Amino acid sequence: MSDAPEVGPPVVTPVRVVIALCLIAPFVAMLWVGSYAKVDPTFIGIPFFYWYQMLWVLISTALTMIAYRLWQRDQRARRGGTK
């Protein structure tokens, strides 16, 4: 019988790094206002400032879905499940 603690899988994995990037990207994009604080180019008459932000709503949704699916897969792998 050993007194050494059991070694589990690493906490920071490449999958978890990808999850973090998926969740952080929208915040970085929206906090960097200087990159989209302009009128041109317009899209169907809508200034860039507005349509860029609305595009990020869709991108954020997709990235959050990807992060959630990756998280589920990571948790199943850690538990040893196949489904």
mmCIF file of N, CA and C in Angstrom:
data_model
loop_
_atom_site.group_PDB
_atom_site.id
_atom_site.type_symbol
_atom_site.label_atom_id
_atom_site.label_comp_id
_atom_site.label_asym_id
_atom_site.label_seq_id
_atom_site.Cartn_x
_atom_site.Cartn_y
_atom_site.Cartn_z
ATOM 1 N N MET A 1 0.834 -1.172 0.000
ATOM 2 C CA MET A 1 0.000 0.000 0.000
ATOM 3 C C MET A 1 0.890 1.250 0.000
ATOM 4 N N SER A 2 0.623 2.143 -0.915
ATOM 5 C CA SER A 2 1.450 3.337 -1.071
ATOM 6 C C SER A 2 0.718 4.560 -0.540
ATOM 7 N N ASP A 3 1.482 5.470 0.046
ATOM 8 C CA ASP A 3 0.902 6.717 0.536
ATOM 9 C C ASP A 3 0.917 7.818 -0.522
ATOM 10 N N ALA A 4 1.428 7.520 -1.699
ATOM 11 C CA ALA A 4 1.506 8.513 -2.777
ATOM 12 C C ALA A 4 0.103 8.785 -3.323
ATOM 13 N N PRO A 5 -0.201 10.058 -3.591
ATOM 14 C CA PRO A 5 -1.523 10.381 -4.141
ATOM 15 C C PRO A 5 -1.662 9.846 -5.561
ATOM 16 N N GLU A 6 -2.889 9.525 -5.912
ATOM 17 C CA GLU A 6 -3.148 9.061 -7.277
ATOM 18 C C GLU A 6 -2.966 10.212 -8.261
ATOM 19 N N VAL A 7 -2.375 9.897 -9.377
ATOM 20 C CA VAL A 7 -2.154 10.901 -10.409
ATOM 21 C C VAL A 7 -3.266 10.772 -11.435
ATOM 22 N N GLY A 8 -4.044 11.836 -11.595
ATOM 23 C CA GLY A 8 -5.142 11.830 -12.563
ATOM 24 C C GLY A 8 -4.716 12.501 -13.850
ATOM 25 N N PRO A 9 -5.651 12.622 -14.757
ATOM 26 C CA PRO A 9 -5.335 13.310 -16.011
ATOM 27 C C PRO A 9 -5.020 14.787 -15.749
ATOM 28 N N PRO A 10 -4.217 15.393 -16.608
ATOM 29 C CA PRO A 10 -3.854 16.801 -16.391
ATOM 30 C C PRO A 10 -5.082 17.714 -16.450
ATOM 31 N N VAL A 11 -5.033 18.782 -15.679
ATOM 32 C CA VAL A 11 -6.154 19.715 -15.628
ATOM 33 C C VAL A 11 -6.197 20.582 -16.883
ATOM 34 N N VAL A 12 -5.033 21.047 -17.332
ATOM 35 C CA VAL A 12 -4.975 21.865 -18.543
ATOM 36 C C VAL A 12 -4.598 20.950 -19.702
ATOM 37 N N THR A 13 -5.549 20.793 -20.610
ATOM 38 C CA THR A 13 -5.338 19.953 -21.783
ATOM 39 C C THR A 13 -5.537 20.802 -23.029
ATOM 40 N N PRO A 14 -5.089 20.332 -24.174
ATOM 41 C CA PRO A 14 -5.320 21.103 -25.409
ATOM 42 C C PRO A 14 -6.802 21.374 -25.677
ATOM 43 N N VAL A 15 -7.656 20.419 -25.345
ATOM 44 C CA VAL A 15 -9.098 20.626 -25.558
ATOM 45 C C VAL A 15 -9.603 21.755 -24.678
ATOM 46 N N ARG A 16 -9.144 21.795 -23.458
ATOM 47 C CA ARG A 16 -9.584 22.866 -22.545
ATOM 48 C C ARG A 16 -9.032 24.226 -22.956
ATOM 49 N N VAL A 17 -7.870 24.249 -23.563
ATOM 50 C CA VAL A 17 -7.324 25.511 -24.089
ATOM 51 C C VAL A 17 -8.208 26.003 -25.239
ATOM 52 N N VAL A 18 -8.630 25.106 -26.115
ATOM 53 C CA VAL A 18 -9.517 25.475 -27.224
ATOM 54 C C VAL A 18 -10.847 25.982 -26.676
ATOM 55 N N ILE A 19 -11.373 25.336 -25.648
ATOM 56 C CA ILE A 19 -12.619 25.786 -25.025
ATOM 57 C C ILE A 19 -12.457 27.209 -24.498
ATOM 58 N N ALA A 20 -11.362 27.451 -23.814
ATOM 59 C CA ALA A 20 -11.110 28.793 -23.274
ATOM 60 C C ALA A 20 -11.008 29.833 -24.381
ATOM 61 N N LEU A 21 -10.332 29.497 -25.462
ATOM 62 C CA LEU A 21 -10.206 30.441 -26.575
ATOM 63 C C LEU A 21 -11.567 30.733 -27.206
ATOM 64 N N CYS A 22 -12.401 29.709 -27.330
ATOM 65 C CA CYS A 22 -13.747 29.901 -27.883
ATOM 66 C C CYS A 22 -14.566 30.851 -27.028
ATOM 67 N N LEU A 23 -14.390 30.786 -25.716
ATOM 68 C CA LEU A 23 -15.171 31.636 -24.818
ATOM 69 C C LEU A 23 -14.582 33.029 -24.643
ATOM 70 N N ILE A 24 -13.283 33.167 -24.826
ATOM 71 C CA ILE A 24 -12.634 34.466 -24.631
ATOM 72 C C ILE A 24 -12.681 35.329 -25.892
ATOM 73 N N ALA A 25 -12.672 34.712 -27.062
ATOM 74 C CA ALA A 25 -12.612 35.460 -28.328
ATOM 75 C C ALA A 25 -13.695 36.534 -28.460
ATOM 76 N N PRO A 26 -14.967 36.260 -28.159
ATOM 77 C CA PRO A 26 -15.974 37.316 -28.290
ATOM 78 C C PRO A 26 -15.723 38.513 -27.366
ATOM 79 N N PHE A 27 -15.226 38.248 -26.152
ATOM 80 C CA PHE A 27 -14.945 39.349 -25.237
ATOM 81 C C PHE A 27 -13.832 40.234 -25.775
ATOM 82 N N VAL A 28 -12.792 39.621 -26.272
ATOM 83 C CA VAL A 28 -11.670 40.387 -26.819
ATOM 84 C C VAL A 28 -12.133 41.204 -28.025
ATOM 85 N N ALA A 29 -12.916 40.585 -28.885
ATOM 86 C CA ALA A 29 -13.389 41.278 -30.084
ATOM 87 C C ALA A 29 -14.254 42.483 -29.732
ATOM 88 N N MET A 30 -15.097 42.353 -28.716
ATOM 89 C CA MET A 30 -15.990 43.452 -28.350
ATOM 90 C C MET A 30 -15.297 44.516 -27.497
ATOM 91 N N LEU A 31 -14.294 44.124 -26.743
ATOM 92 C CA LEU A 31 -13.576 45.105 -25.921
ATOM 93 C C LEU A 31 -12.608 45.953 -26.726
ATOM 94 N N TRP A 32 -12.201 45.472 -27.890
ATOM 95 C CA TRP A 32 -11.292 46.221 -28.746
ATOM 96 C C TRP A 32 -12.111 47.118 -29.665
ATOM 97 N N VAL A 33 -12.718 48.142 -29.089
ATOM 98 C CA VAL A 33 -13.661 49.013 -29.787
ATOM 99 C C VAL A 33 -13.000 49.761 -30.936
ATOM 100 N N GLY A 34 -11.762 50.138 -30.802
ATOM 101 C CA GLY A 34 -11.078 50.874 -31.855
ATOM 102 C C GLY A 34 -11.037 50.142 -33.187
ATOM 103 N N SER A 35 -11.171 48.832 -33.149
ATOM 104 C CA SER A 35 -11.113 48.067 -34.390
ATOM 105 C C SER A 35 -12.407 48.147 -35.195
ATOM 106 N N TYR A 36 -13.512 48.492 -34.549
ATOM 107 C CA TYR A 36 -14.784 48.530 -35.284
ATOM 108 C C TYR A 36 -15.567 49.823 -35.094
ATOM 109 N N ALA A 37 -14.981 50.834 -34.483
ATOM 110 C CA ALA A 37 -15.653 52.108 -34.276
ATOM 111 C C ALA A 37 -15.534 52.985 -35.530
ATOM 112 N N LYS A 38 -16.253 52.575 -36.577
ATOM 113 C CA LYS A 38 -16.232 53.337 -37.831
ATOM 114 C C LYS A 38 -17.533 53.083 -38.588
ATOM 115 N N VAL A 39 -17.779 53.888 -39.579
ATOM 116 C CA VAL A 39 -19.022 53.787 -40.347
ATOM 117 C C VAL A 39 -18.857 52.871 -41.556
ATOM 118 N N ASP A 40 -17.731 52.996 -42.247
ATOM 119 C CA ASP A 40 -17.523 52.207 -43.469
ATOM 120 C C ASP A 40 -16.768 50.935 -43.157
ATOM 121 N N PRO A 41 -17.010 49.860 -43.816
ATOM 122 C CA PRO A 41 -17.950 49.657 -44.913
ATOM 123 C C PRO A 41 -19.370 49.403 -44.391
ATOM 124 N N THR A 42 -20.307 49.920 -45.127
ATOM 125 C CA THR A 42 -21.705 49.679 -44.769
ATOM 126 C C THR A 42 -22.175 48.389 -45.432
ATOM 127 N N PHE A 43 -23.160 47.760 -44.827
ATOM 128 C CA PHE A 43 -23.742 46.529 -45.344
ATOM 129 C C PHE A 43 -25.246 46.733 -45.378
ATOM 130 N N ILE A 44 -25.804 46.733 -46.568
ATOM 131 C CA ILE A 44 -27.220 47.044 -46.845
ATOM 132 C C ILE A 44 -27.668 48.296 -46.081
ATOM 133 N N GLY A 45 -26.811 49.291 -46.090
ATOM 134 C CA GLY A 45 -27.116 50.574 -45.473
ATOM 135 C C GLY A 45 -26.852 50.644 -43.978
ATOM 136 N N ILE A 46 -26.379 49.572 -43.381
ATOM 137 C CA ILE A 46 -26.110 49.544 -41.936
ATOM 138 C C ILE A 46 -24.627 49.830 -41.722
ATOM 139 N N PRO A 47 -24.296 50.817 -40.888
ATOM 140 C CA PRO A 47 -22.890 51.127 -40.629
ATOM 141 C C PRO A 47 -22.134 49.936 -40.031
ATOM 142 N N PHE A 48 -20.853 49.890 -40.335
ATOM 143 C CA PHE A 48 -19.991 48.800 -39.878
ATOM 144 C C PHE A 48 -20.096 48.591 -38.377
ATOM 145 N N PHE A 49 -20.137 49.653 -37.586
ATOM 146 C CA PHE A 49 -20.189 49.571 -36.130
ATOM 147 C C PHE A 49 -21.311 48.651 -35.663
ATOM 148 N N TYR A 50 -22.466 48.733 -36.310
ATOM 149 C CA TYR A 50 -23.617 47.932 -35.885
ATOM 150 C C TYR A 50 -23.593 46.517 -36.430
ATOM 151 N N TRP A 51 -23.324 46.372 -37.730
ATOM 152 C CA TRP A 51 -23.386 45.014 -38.267
ATOM 153 C C TRP A 51 -22.238 44.145 -37.775
ATOM 154 N N TYR A 52 -21.114 44.735 -37.442
ATOM 155 C CA TYR A 52 -20.000 43.966 -36.866
ATOM 156 C C TYR A 52 -20.399 43.362 -35.523
ATOM 157 N N GLN A 53 -21.040 44.162 -34.686
ATOM 158 C CA GLN A 53 -21.473 43.666 -33.383
ATOM 159 C C GLN A 53 -22.549 42.588 -33.519
ATOM 160 N N MET A 54 -23.471 42.763 -34.447
ATOM 161 C CA MET A 54 -24.507 41.756 -34.650
ATOM 162 C C MET A 54 -23.913 40.463 -35.214
ATOM 163 N N LEU A 55 -22.891 40.577 -36.042
ATOM 164 C CA LEU A 55 -22.206 39.393 -36.548
ATOM 165 C C LEU A 55 -21.562 38.625 -35.396
ATOM 166 N N TRP A 56 -21.024 39.338 -34.439
ATOM 167 C CA TRP A 56 -20.410 38.684 -33.288
ATOM 168 C C TRP A 56 -21.428 37.984 -32.401
ATOM 169 N N VAL A 57 -22.680 38.403 -32.430
ATOM 170 C CA VAL A 57 -23.718 37.669 -31.701
ATOM 171 C C VAL A 57 -23.817 36.252 -32.275
ATOM 172 N N LEU A 58 -23.834 36.140 -33.599
ATOM 173 C CA LEU A 58 -23.902 34.825 -34.244
ATOM 174 C C LEU A 58 -22.623 34.023 -34.021
ATOM 175 N N ILE A 59 -21.475 34.683 -34.168
ATOM 176 C CA ILE A 59 -20.196 34.003 -33.967
ATOM 177 C C ILE A 59 -20.081 33.514 -32.520
ATOM 178 N N SER A 60 -20.504 34.343 -31.565
ATOM 179 C CA SER A 60 -20.439 33.964 -30.156
ATOM 180 C C SER A 60 -21.312 32.757 -29.868
ATOM 181 N N THR A 61 -22.481 32.715 -30.485
ATOM 182 C CA THR A 61 -23.363 31.568 -30.312
ATOM 183 C C THR A 61 -22.695 30.300 -30.814
ATOM 184 N N ALA A 62 -22.110 30.363 -31.995
ATOM 185 C CA ALA A 62 -21.434 29.195 -32.568
ATOM 186 C C ALA A 62 -20.249 28.772 -31.701
ATOM 187 N N LEU A 63 -19.451 29.722 -31.244
ATOM 188 C CA LEU A 63 -18.295 29.393 -30.416
ATOM 189 C C LEU A 63 -18.699 28.804 -29.069
ATOM 190 N N THR A 64 -19.786 29.308 -28.494
ATOM 191 C CA THR A 64 -20.277 28.763 -27.230
ATOM 192 C C THR A 64 -20.781 27.345 -27.409
ATOM 193 N N MET A 65 -21.464 27.081 -28.527
ATOM 194 C CA MET A 65 -21.925 25.722 -28.805
ATOM 195 C C MET A 65 -20.737 24.767 -28.973
ATOM 196 N N ILE A 66 -19.728 25.209 -29.689
ATOM 197 C CA ILE A 66 -18.531 24.384 -29.875
ATOM 198 C C ILE A 66 -17.862 24.105 -28.530
ATOM 199 N N ALA A 67 -17.726 25.149 -27.699
ATOM 200 C CA ALA A 67 -17.100 24.980 -26.387
ATOM 201 C C ALA A 67 -17.904 24.001 -25.531
ATOM 202 N N TYR A 68 -19.211 24.080 -25.576
ATOM 203 C CA TYR A 68 -20.057 23.186 -24.790
ATOM 204 C C TYR A 68 -19.904 21.740 -25.239
ATOM 205 N N ARG A 69 -19.909 21.528 -26.542
ATOM 206 C CA ARG A 69 -19.744 20.162 -27.065
ATOM 207 C C ARG A 69 -18.371 19.593 -26.699
ATOM 208 N N LEU A 70 -17.337 20.420 -26.811
ATOM 209 C CA LEU A 70 -15.994 19.970 -26.442
ATOM 210 C C LEU A 70 -15.920 19.649 -24.946
ATOM 211 N N TRP A 71 -16.567 20.470 -24.134
ATOM 212 C CA TRP A 71 -16.577 20.241 -22.694
ATOM 213 C C TRP A 71 -17.277 18.919 -22.366
ATOM 214 N N GLN A 72 -18.408 18.675 -23.006
ATOM 215 C CA GLN A 72 -19.116 17.417 -22.780
ATOM 216 C C GLN A 72 -18.232 16.227 -23.154
ATOM 217 N N ARG A 73 -17.588 16.300 -24.298
ATOM 218 C CA ARG A 73 -16.716 15.220 -24.758
ATOM 219 C C ARG A 73 -15.550 15.022 -23.789
ATOM 220 N N ASP A 74 -14.988 16.122 -23.299
ATOM 221 C CA ASP A 74 -13.872 16.046 -22.357
ATOM 222 C C ASP A 74 -14.325 15.389 -21.053
ATOM 223 N N GLN A 75 -15.490 15.744 -20.564
ATOM 224 C CA GLN A 75 -15.987 15.167 -19.324
ATOM 225 C C GLN A 75 -16.276 13.674 -19.467
ATOM 226 N N ARG A 76 -16.848 13.277 -20.603
ATOM 227 C CA ARG A 76 -17.101 11.856 -20.843
ATOM 228 C C ARG A 76 -15.793 11.072 -20.891
ATOM 229 N N ALA A 77 -14.771 11.647 -21.535
ATOM 230 C CA ALA A 77 -13.479 10.989 -21.630
ATOM 231 C C ALA A 77 -12.836 10.845 -20.241
ATOM 232 N N ARG A 78 -13.007 11.835 -19.395
ATOM 233 C CA ARG A 78 -12.430 11.773 -18.045
ATOM 234 C C ARG A 78 -13.131 10.740 -17.177
ATOM 235 N N ARG A 79 -14.428 10.576 -17.380
ATOM 236 C CA ARG A 79 -15.178 9.574 -16.615
ATOM 237 C C ARG A 79 -14.980 8.171 -17.182
ATOM 238 N N GLY A 80 -14.467 8.097 -18.401
ATOM 239 C CA GLY A 80 -14.249 6.798 -19.012
ATOM 240 C C GLY A 80 -15.459 6.294 -19.777
ATOM 241 N N GLY A 81 -16.443 7.172 -19.979
ATOM 242 C CA GLY A 81 -17.636 6.792 -20.741
ATOM 243 C C GLY A 81 -17.375 6.798 -22.229
ATOM 244 N N THR A 82 -18.202 6.082 -22.956
ATOM 245 C CA THR A 82 -18.026 6.015 -24.400
ATOM 246 C C THR A 82 -19.064 6.844 -25.125
ATOM 247 N N LYS A 83 -20.125 7.237 -24.459
ATOM 248 C CA LYS A 83 -21.203 7.934 -25.150
ATOM 249 C C LYS A 83 -21.202 9.399 -24.936
#
